[in-house]
PDB file of C-alpha atoms in Angstrom:
ATOM      1  CA  MET A   1    -104.774  18.020   9.207  1.00  0.00           C
ATOM      2  CA  SER A   2    -103.463  19.286  12.690  1.00  0.00           C
ATOM      3  CA  ALA A   3    -104.884  16.385  14.503  1.00  0.00           C
ATOM      4  CA  ASN A   4    -102.188  14.628  11.526  1.00  0.00           C
ATOM      5  CA  ALA A   5     -99.354  16.808  12.521  1.00  0.00           C
ATOM      6  CA  GLU A   6    -100.087  15.905  16.264  1.00  0.00           C
ATOM      7  CA  THR A   7     -99.725  12.272  16.485  1.00  0.00           C
ATOM      8  CA  GLN A   8     -95.993  13.054  13.819  1.00  0.00           C
ATOM      9  CA  THR A   9     -94.295  14.966  16.295  1.00  0.00           C
ATOM     10  CA  PRO A  10     -93.272  12.021  18.943  1.00  0.00           C
ATOM     11  CA  GLN A  11     -91.692  10.807  15.881  1.00  0.00           C
ATOM     12  CA  GLN A  12     -89.265  13.005  14.928  1.00  0.00           C
ATOM     13  CA  PRO A  13     -87.108  12.483  18.236  1.00  0.00           C
ATOM     14  CA  VAL A  14     -87.094   8.919  18.273  1.00  0.00           C
ATOM     15  CA  LYS A  15     -85.521   9.044  14.564  1.00  0.00           C
ATOM     16  CA  LYS A  16     -82.635  10.561  15.678  1.00  0.00           C
ATOM     17  CA  SER A  17     -82.533   8.759  18.887  1.00  0.00           C
ATOM     18  CA  GLY A  18     -82.161   6.239  16.442  1.00  0.00           C
ATOM     19  CA  LYS A  19     -79.608   7.136  14.437  1.00  0.00           C
ATOM     20  CA  ARG A  20     -77.995   8.541  17.314  1.00  0.00           C
ATOM     21  CA  LYS A  21     -76.977   4.917  18.511  1.00  0.00           C
ATOM     22  CA  ARG A  22     -76.505   3.293  15.085  1.00  0.00           C
ATOM     23  CA  LEU A  23     -74.102   6.232  15.150  1.00  0.00           C
ATOM     24  CA  LEU A  24     -72.742   5.007  18.713  1.00  0.00           C
ATOM     25  CA  LEU A  25     -72.862   1.019  17.309  1.00  0.00           C
ATOM     26  CA  LEU A  26     -70.354   1.682  14.347  1.00  0.00           C
ATOM     27  CA  LEU A  27     -67.824   3.463  16.820  1.00  0.00           C
ATOM     28  CA  THR A  28     -68.133   1.285  19.746  1.00  0.00           C
ATOM     29  CA  LEU A  29     -67.180  -1.835  16.143  1.00  0.00           C
ATOM     30  CA  LEU A  30     -64.905   0.557  15.194  1.00  0.00           C
ATOM     31  CA  PHE A  31     -62.673   1.243  17.888  1.00  0.00           C
ATOM     32  CA  ILE A  32     -62.833  -3.433  18.886  1.00  0.00           C
ATOM     33  CA  ILE A  33     -61.694  -3.235  14.667  1.00  0.00           C
ATOM     34  CA  ILE A  34     -58.897  -1.624  15.525  1.00  0.00           C
ATOM     35  CA  ALA A  35     -58.007  -2.324  19.157  1.00  0.00           C
ATOM     36  CA  VAL A  36     -57.614  -6.108  18.220  1.00  0.00           C
ATOM     37  CA  ALA A  37     -55.578  -4.883  14.737  1.00  0.00           C
ATOM     38  CA  ILE A  38     -53.298  -3.383  16.573  1.00  0.00           C
ATOM     39  CA  GLY A  39     -53.687  -6.761  19.531  1.00  0.00           C
ATOM     40  CA  ILE A  40     -52.824  -8.926  16.789  1.00  0.00           C
ATOM     41  CA  TYR A  41     -49.700  -6.217  15.354  1.00  0.00           C
ATOM     42  CA  TRP A  42     -48.650  -6.585  18.658  1.00  0.00           C
ATOM     43  CA  PHE A  43     -48.669 -10.117  19.624  1.00  0.00           C
ATOM     44  CA  LEU A  44     -47.151 -11.309  15.499  1.00  0.00           C
ATOM     45  CA  VAL A  45     -43.892  -8.501  14.876  1.00  0.00           C
ATOM     46  CA  LEU A  46     -44.257  -6.132  18.141  1.00  0.00           C
ATOM     47  CA  ARG A  47     -43.484  -8.269  21.014  1.00  0.00           C
ATOM     48  CA  HIS A  48     -39.966  -9.080  19.707  1.00  0.00           C
ATOM     49  CA  PHE A  49     -38.965  -6.198  19.793  1.00  0.00           C
ATOM     50  CA  GLU A  50     -37.387  -4.156  23.092  1.00  0.00           C
ATOM     51  CA  GLU A  51     -36.717  -0.243  22.743  1.00  0.00           C
ATOM     52  CA  THR A  52     -35.239   1.849  24.960  1.00  0.00           C
ATOM     53  CA  ASP A  53     -33.120   5.312  24.976  1.00  0.00           C
ATOM     54  CA  ASP A  54     -29.683   3.935  25.564  1.00  0.00           C
ATOM     55  CA  ALA A  55     -29.046   0.834  24.324  1.00  0.00           C
ATOM     56  CA  TYR A  56     -26.087  -0.454  22.266  1.00  0.00           C
ATOM     57  CA  VAL A  57     -26.385  -3.738  19.971  1.00  0.00           C
ATOM     58  CA  ALA A  58     -24.230  -6.271  20.101  1.00  0.00           C
ATOM     59  CA  GLY A  59     -22.827  -5.997  16.509  1.00  0.00           C
ATOM     60  CA  ASN A  60     -19.606  -7.213  14.656  1.00  0.00           C
ATOM     61  CA  GLN A  61     -17.447  -3.567  15.665  1.00  0.00           C
ATOM     62  CA  ILE A  62     -13.958  -3.778  14.121  1.00  0.00           C
ATOM     63  CA  GLN A  63     -11.558  -1.941  15.126  1.00  0.00           C
ATOM     64  CA  ILE A  64     -10.252  -0.365  11.025  1.00  0.00           C
ATOM     65  CA  MET A  65      -5.970   0.691  11.634  1.00  0.00           C
ATOM     66  CA  SER A  66      -4.962   3.148   9.399  1.00  0.00           C
ATOM     67  CA  GLN A  67      -2.402   1.726   6.913  1.00  0.00           C
ATOM     68  CA  VAL A  68      -1.244   5.191   6.206  1.00  0.00           C
ATOM     69  CA  SER A  69      -0.053   7.596   8.639  1.00  0.00           C
ATOM     70  CA  GLY A  70      -1.503  11.625   7.738  1.00  0.00           C
ATOM     71  CA  SER A  71      -3.174  14.599   8.608  1.00  0.00           C
ATOM     72  CA  VAL A  72      -6.812  14.305   9.348  1.00  0.00           C
ATOM     73  CA  THR A  73      -8.889  16.933   6.620  1.00  0.00           C
ATOM     74  CA  LYS A  74     -12.887  15.437   7.378  1.00  0.00           C
ATOM     75  CA  VAL A  75     -14.278  12.462   8.989  1.00  0.00           C
ATOM     76  CA  TRP A  76     -16.958  10.842   7.206  1.00  0.00           C
ATOM     77  CA  ALA A  77     -17.431   7.728   9.716  1.00  0.00           C
ATOM     78  CA  ASP A  78     -18.208   8.644  13.933  1.00  0.00           C
ATOM     79  CA  ASN A  79     -17.992   5.837  16.013  1.00  0.00           C
ATOM     80  CA  THR A  80     -20.918   2.485  16.299  1.00  0.00           C
ATOM     81  CA  ASP A  81     -21.344   3.929  13.023  1.00  0.00           C
ATOM     82  CA  PHE A  82     -22.561   1.183   9.842  1.00  0.00           C
ATOM     83  CA  VAL A  83     -19.970   1.366   7.284  1.00  0.00           C
ATOM     84  CA  LYS A  84     -19.274  -1.171   4.036  1.00  0.00           C
ATOM     85  CA  GLU A  85     -15.987  -2.837   2.692  1.00  0.00           C
ATOM     86  CA  GLY A  86     -14.760   0.047   0.855  1.00  0.00           C
ATOM     87  CA  ASP A  87     -16.718   2.887   2.095  1.00  0.00           C
ATOM     88  CA  VAL A  88     -14.584   6.480   3.210  1.00  0.00           C
ATOM     89  CA  LEU A  89     -13.889   7.005   6.720  1.00  0.00           C
ATOM     90  CA  VAL A  90     -11.565   9.506   6.210  1.00  0.00           C
ATOM     91  CA  THR A  91      -9.764  12.001   4.117  1.00  0.00           C
ATOM     92  CA  LEU A  92      -5.598  12.475   4.625  1.00  0.00           C
ATOM     93  CA  ASP A  93      -4.182  15.653   3.731  1.00  0.00           C
ATOM     94  CA  PRO A  94      -2.376  14.235   0.931  1.00  0.00           C
ATOM     95  CA  THR A  95       0.480  17.326   0.758  1.00  0.00           C
ATOM     96  CA  ASP A  96       2.886  14.189   2.995  1.00  0.00           C
ATOM     97  CA  ALA A  97       1.748  11.418   0.369  1.00  0.00           C
ATOM     98  CA  ARG A  98       2.411  13.724  -3.011  1.00  0.00           C
ATOM     99  CA  GLN A  99       5.945  14.701  -0.825  1.00  0.00           C
ATOM    100  CA  ALA A 100       7.121  10.572   0.005  1.00  0.00           C
ATOM    101  CA  PHE A 101       6.091   9.731  -3.624  1.00  0.00           C
ATOM    102  CA  GLU A 102       7.827  12.881  -5.841  1.00  0.00           C
ATOM    103  CA  LYS A 103      10.692  11.342  -3.126  1.00  0.00           C
ATOM    104  CA  ALA A 104       9.969   7.589  -4.189  1.00  0.00           C
ATOM    105  CA  LYS A 105      10.513   9.255  -7.514  1.00  0.00           C
ATOM    106  CA  THR A 106      13.876  10.846  -6.781  1.00  0.00           C
ATOM    107  CA  ALA A 107      15.277   7.166  -4.870  1.00  0.00           C
ATOM    108  CA  LEU A 108      14.872   5.215  -8.050  1.00  0.00           C
ATOM    109  CA  ALA A 109      15.972   7.500 -11.018  1.00  0.00           C
ATOM    110  CA  SER A 110      19.476   7.554  -8.874  1.00  0.00           C
ATOM    111  CA  SER A 111      18.842   3.491  -8.012  1.00  0.00           C
ATOM    112  CA  VAL A 112      19.066   3.590 -11.743  1.00  0.00           C
ATOM    113  CA  ARG A 113      21.818   5.835 -12.077  1.00  0.00           C
ATOM    114  CA  GLN A 114      24.104   4.225 -10.090  1.00  0.00           C
ATOM    115  CA  THR A 115      23.516   0.141 -10.696  1.00  0.00           C
ATOM    116  CA  HIS A 116      23.889   2.013 -14.414  1.00  0.00           C
ATOM    117  CA  GLN A 117      27.261   3.175 -13.381  1.00  0.00           C
ATOM    118  CA  LEU A 118      28.193  -0.088 -11.450  1.00  0.00           C
ATOM    119  CA  MET A 119      27.352  -2.324 -14.643  1.00  0.00           C
ATOM    120  CA  ILE A 120      29.643   0.588 -17.148  1.00  0.00           C
ATOM    121  CA  ASN A 121      32.463  -0.381 -14.088  1.00  0.00           C
ATOM    122  CA  SER A 122      32.110  -3.977 -14.702  1.00  0.00           C
ATOM    123  CA  LYS A 123      32.801  -3.600 -18.228  1.00  0.00           C
ATOM    124  CA  GLN A 124      35.669  -1.209 -17.289  1.00  0.00           C
ATOM    125  CA  LEU A 125      37.464  -3.579 -15.146  1.00  0.00           C
ATOM    126  CA  GLN A 126      36.666  -5.727 -17.031  1.00  0.00           C
ATOM    127  CA  ALA A 127      38.772  -4.477 -19.462  1.00  0.00           C
ATOM    128  CA  ASN A 128      41.288  -3.457 -17.071  1.00  0.00           C
ATOM    129  CA  ILE A 129      41.738  -6.808 -16.251  1.00  0.00           C
ATOM    130  CA  GLU A 130      43.251  -7.248 -19.601  1.00  0.00           C
ATOM    131  CA  VAL A 131      45.168  -4.680 -18.989  1.00  0.00           C
ATOM    132  CA  GLN A 132      46.957  -5.380 -16.557  1.00  0.00           C
ATOM    133  CA  LYS A 133      47.754  -8.910 -17.683  1.00  0.00           C
ATOM    134  CA  ILE A 134      48.488  -7.889 -20.797  1.00  0.00           C
ATOM    135  CA  ALA A 135      51.085  -5.621 -18.900  1.00  0.00           C
ATOM    136  CA  LEU A 136      52.135  -8.687 -16.655  1.00  0.00           C
ATOM    137  CA  ALA A 137      53.011 -10.899 -19.625  1.00  0.00           C
ATOM    138  CA  LYS A 138      55.128  -7.859 -21.006  1.00  0.00           C
ATOM    139  CA  ALA A 139      56.957  -7.323 -17.001  1.00  0.00           C
ATOM    140  CA  GLN A 140      56.922 -11.423 -18.107  1.00  0.00           C
ATOM    141  CA  SER A 141      59.121 -11.502 -21.311  1.00  0.00           C
ATOM    142  CA  ASP A 142      61.549  -8.823 -20.542  1.00  0.00           C
ATOM    143  CA  TYR A 143      62.024 -10.370 -16.898  1.00  0.00           C
ATOM    144  CA  ASN A 144      62.557 -13.918 -18.902  1.00  0.00           C
ATOM    145  CA  ARG A 145      65.198 -12.287 -21.321  1.00  0.00           C
ATOM    146  CA  ARG A 146      67.298 -10.540 -18.680  1.00  0.00           C
ATOM    147  CA  VAL A 147      67.725 -13.456 -16.119  1.00  0.00           C
ATOM    148  CA  PRO A 148      70.529 -15.373 -19.394  1.00  0.00           C
ATOM    149  CA  LEU A 149      71.805 -11.506 -19.392  1.00  0.00           C
ATOM    150  CA  GLY A 150      72.485 -12.175 -16.012  1.00  0.00           C
ATOM    151  CA  ASN A 151      73.612 -15.357 -15.230  1.00  0.00           C
ATOM    152  CA  ALA A 152      76.493 -14.348 -17.961  1.00  0.00           C
ATOM    153  CA  ASN A 153      77.740 -11.292 -16.067  1.00  0.00           C
ATOM    154  CA  LEU A 154      76.691  -9.196 -19.267  1.00  0.00           C
ATOM    155  CA  ILE A 155      74.060  -7.109 -16.962  1.00  0.00           C
ATOM    156  CA  GLY A 156      74.250  -5.726 -13.771  1.00  0.00           C
ATOM    157  CA  ARG A 157      73.017  -7.993 -10.610  1.00  0.00           C
ATOM    158  CA  GLU A 158      70.515  -3.895 -10.192  1.00  0.00           C
ATOM    159  CA  GLU A 159      69.193  -4.197 -14.039  1.00  0.00           C
ATOM    160  CA  LEU A 160      67.986  -8.153 -13.236  1.00  0.00           C
ATOM    161  CA  GLN A 161      66.190  -7.055  -9.677  1.00  0.00           C
ATOM    162  CA  HIS A 162      64.344  -4.479 -11.653  1.00  0.00           C
ATOM    163  CA  ALA A 163      62.949  -7.081 -14.838  1.00  0.00           C
ATOM    164  CA  ARG A 164      61.738  -8.977 -11.426  1.00  0.00           C
ATOM    165  CA  ASP A 165      59.441  -6.173  -9.138  1.00  0.00           C
ATOM    166  CA  ALA A 166      58.215  -4.932 -12.339  1.00  0.00           C
ATOM    167  CA  VAL A 167      57.276  -8.963 -12.527  1.00  0.00           C
ATOM    168  CA  THR A 168      55.705  -8.758  -9.069  1.00  0.00           C
ATOM    169  CA  SER A 169      53.951  -5.049  -8.921  1.00  0.00           C
ATOM    170  CA  ALA A 170      52.069  -6.315 -12.709  1.00  0.00           C
ATOM    171  CA  GLN A 171      51.279  -9.737 -10.949  1.00  0.00           C
ATOM    172  CA  ALA A 172      49.899  -7.275  -8.219  1.00  0.00           C
ATOM    173  CA  GLN A 173      47.967  -4.442 -10.414  1.00  0.00           C
ATOM    174  CA  LEU A 174      46.352  -7.454 -12.015  1.00  0.00           C
ATOM    175  CA  ASP A 175      45.693  -9.267  -8.242  1.00  0.00           C
ATOM    176  CA  VAL A 176      43.783  -6.148  -7.382  1.00  0.00           C
ATOM    177  CA  ALA A 177      41.765  -5.166 -11.440  1.00  0.00           C
ATOM    178  CA  ILE A 178      40.474  -8.266 -10.840  1.00  0.00           C
ATOM    179  CA  GLN A 179      38.869  -8.080  -6.692  1.00  0.00           C
ATOM    180  CA  GLN A 180      37.509  -4.533  -8.146  1.00  0.00           C
ATOM    181  CA  TYR A 181      35.874  -6.781 -10.712  1.00  0.00           C
ATOM    182  CA  ASN A 182      34.439  -8.929  -8.459  1.00  0.00           C
ATOM    183  CA  ALA A 183      33.498  -6.959  -5.989  1.00  0.00           C
ATOM    184  CA  ASN A 184      31.459  -4.806  -8.944  1.00  0.00           C
ATOM    185  CA  GLN A 185      29.850  -8.864  -9.515  1.00  0.00           C
ATOM    186  CA  ALA A 186      29.215  -9.008  -6.214  1.00  0.00           C
ATOM    187  CA  MET A 187      26.966  -5.383  -6.125  1.00  0.00           C
ATOM    188  CA  ILE A 188      25.314  -6.378  -9.181  1.00  0.00           C
ATOM    189  CA  LEU A 189      24.694 -10.087  -9.442  1.00  0.00           C
ATOM    190  CA  GLY A 190      25.664 -10.060 -13.096  1.00  0.00           C
ATOM    191  CA  THR A 191      21.364  -9.859 -13.742  1.00  0.00           C
ATOM    192  CA  LYS A 192      19.983  -6.794 -16.160  1.00  0.00           C
ATOM    193  CA  LEU A 193      19.173  -3.680 -14.660  1.00  0.00           C
ATOM    194  CA  GLU A 194      15.228  -4.519 -14.136  1.00  0.00           C
ATOM    195  CA  ASP A 195      16.363  -7.450 -11.596  1.00  0.00           C
ATOM    196  CA  GLN A 196      18.726  -5.047  -9.981  1.00  0.00           C
ATOM    197  CA  PRO A 197      17.853  -5.661  -5.911  1.00  0.00           C
ATOM    198  CA  ALA A 198      18.342  -2.229  -5.350  1.00  0.00           C
ATOM    199  CA  VAL A 199      16.242  -1.289  -8.593  1.00  0.00           C
ATOM    200  CA  GLN A 200      13.468  -3.496  -7.369  1.00  0.00           C
ATOM    201  CA  GLN A 201      13.298  -2.056  -3.774  1.00  0.00           C
ATOM    202  CA  ALA A 202      13.457   1.795  -5.108  1.00  0.00           C
ATOM    203  CA  ALA A 203      11.025   0.855  -6.996  1.00  0.00           C
ATOM    204  CA  THR A 204       8.788  -1.058  -5.017  1.00  0.00           C
ATOM    205  CA  GLU A 205       8.690   2.291  -2.731  1.00  0.00           C
ATOM    206  CA  VAL A 206       7.560   4.417  -5.640  1.00  0.00           C
ATOM    207  CA  ARG A 207       4.331   2.242  -5.729  1.00  0.00           C
ATOM    208  CA  ASN A 208       3.281   1.785  -2.257  1.00  0.00           C
ATOM    209  CA  ALA A 209       4.214   6.064  -2.857  1.00  0.00           C
ATOM    210  CA  TRP A 210       1.745   6.190  -5.475  1.00  0.00           C
ATOM    211  CA  LEU A 211      -0.699   3.808  -3.423  1.00  0.00           C
ATOM    212  CA  ALA A 212      -1.017   6.353  -0.873  1.00  0.00           C
ATOM    213  CA  LEU A 213      -2.383   9.136  -1.955  1.00  0.00           C
TER     214      LEU A 213
END
């Protein structure tokens, strides 16, 4: 048995050396495969990209201007950031916008009242024209009745002159009434309240102020 042990002892280092060679060969093949894979990946993908610590891409840079004025309370995007349509860029203090909205509503209410008053005045001025026409007709009738009396010296010239002056005055008052009515009509243009230019302008200001909230 001692002879067999002596003959088997030299074979153990040979087996260990063979395992080490196979392991080194496998590692070498693995490194080669990894290197080839990296090379292929670089050739197909990475070689098309460049990297630097300080570079900018020439993209679509658009200057953005605010449509409304106000105090900025928060900034949601910085310079050169990528943003999409509809993204919130800044938040404005709503105090000024609310005050502008309330002011616009007050102006609209005032415009409606003023325009409505003009429409009421139009009816009153039209009625005044009819009153002045009646006054003129009466003055003209009185004068016509006194003319024969004056020609017959049944009344004095002064009384006849007063009758003539009354006709002139009544005609002048009628002319003034017509002018006032025409001037009032020029402001309301004969349209409905909601179609009045002043009311529509005030309503537009309210809509703009509401959109700015």
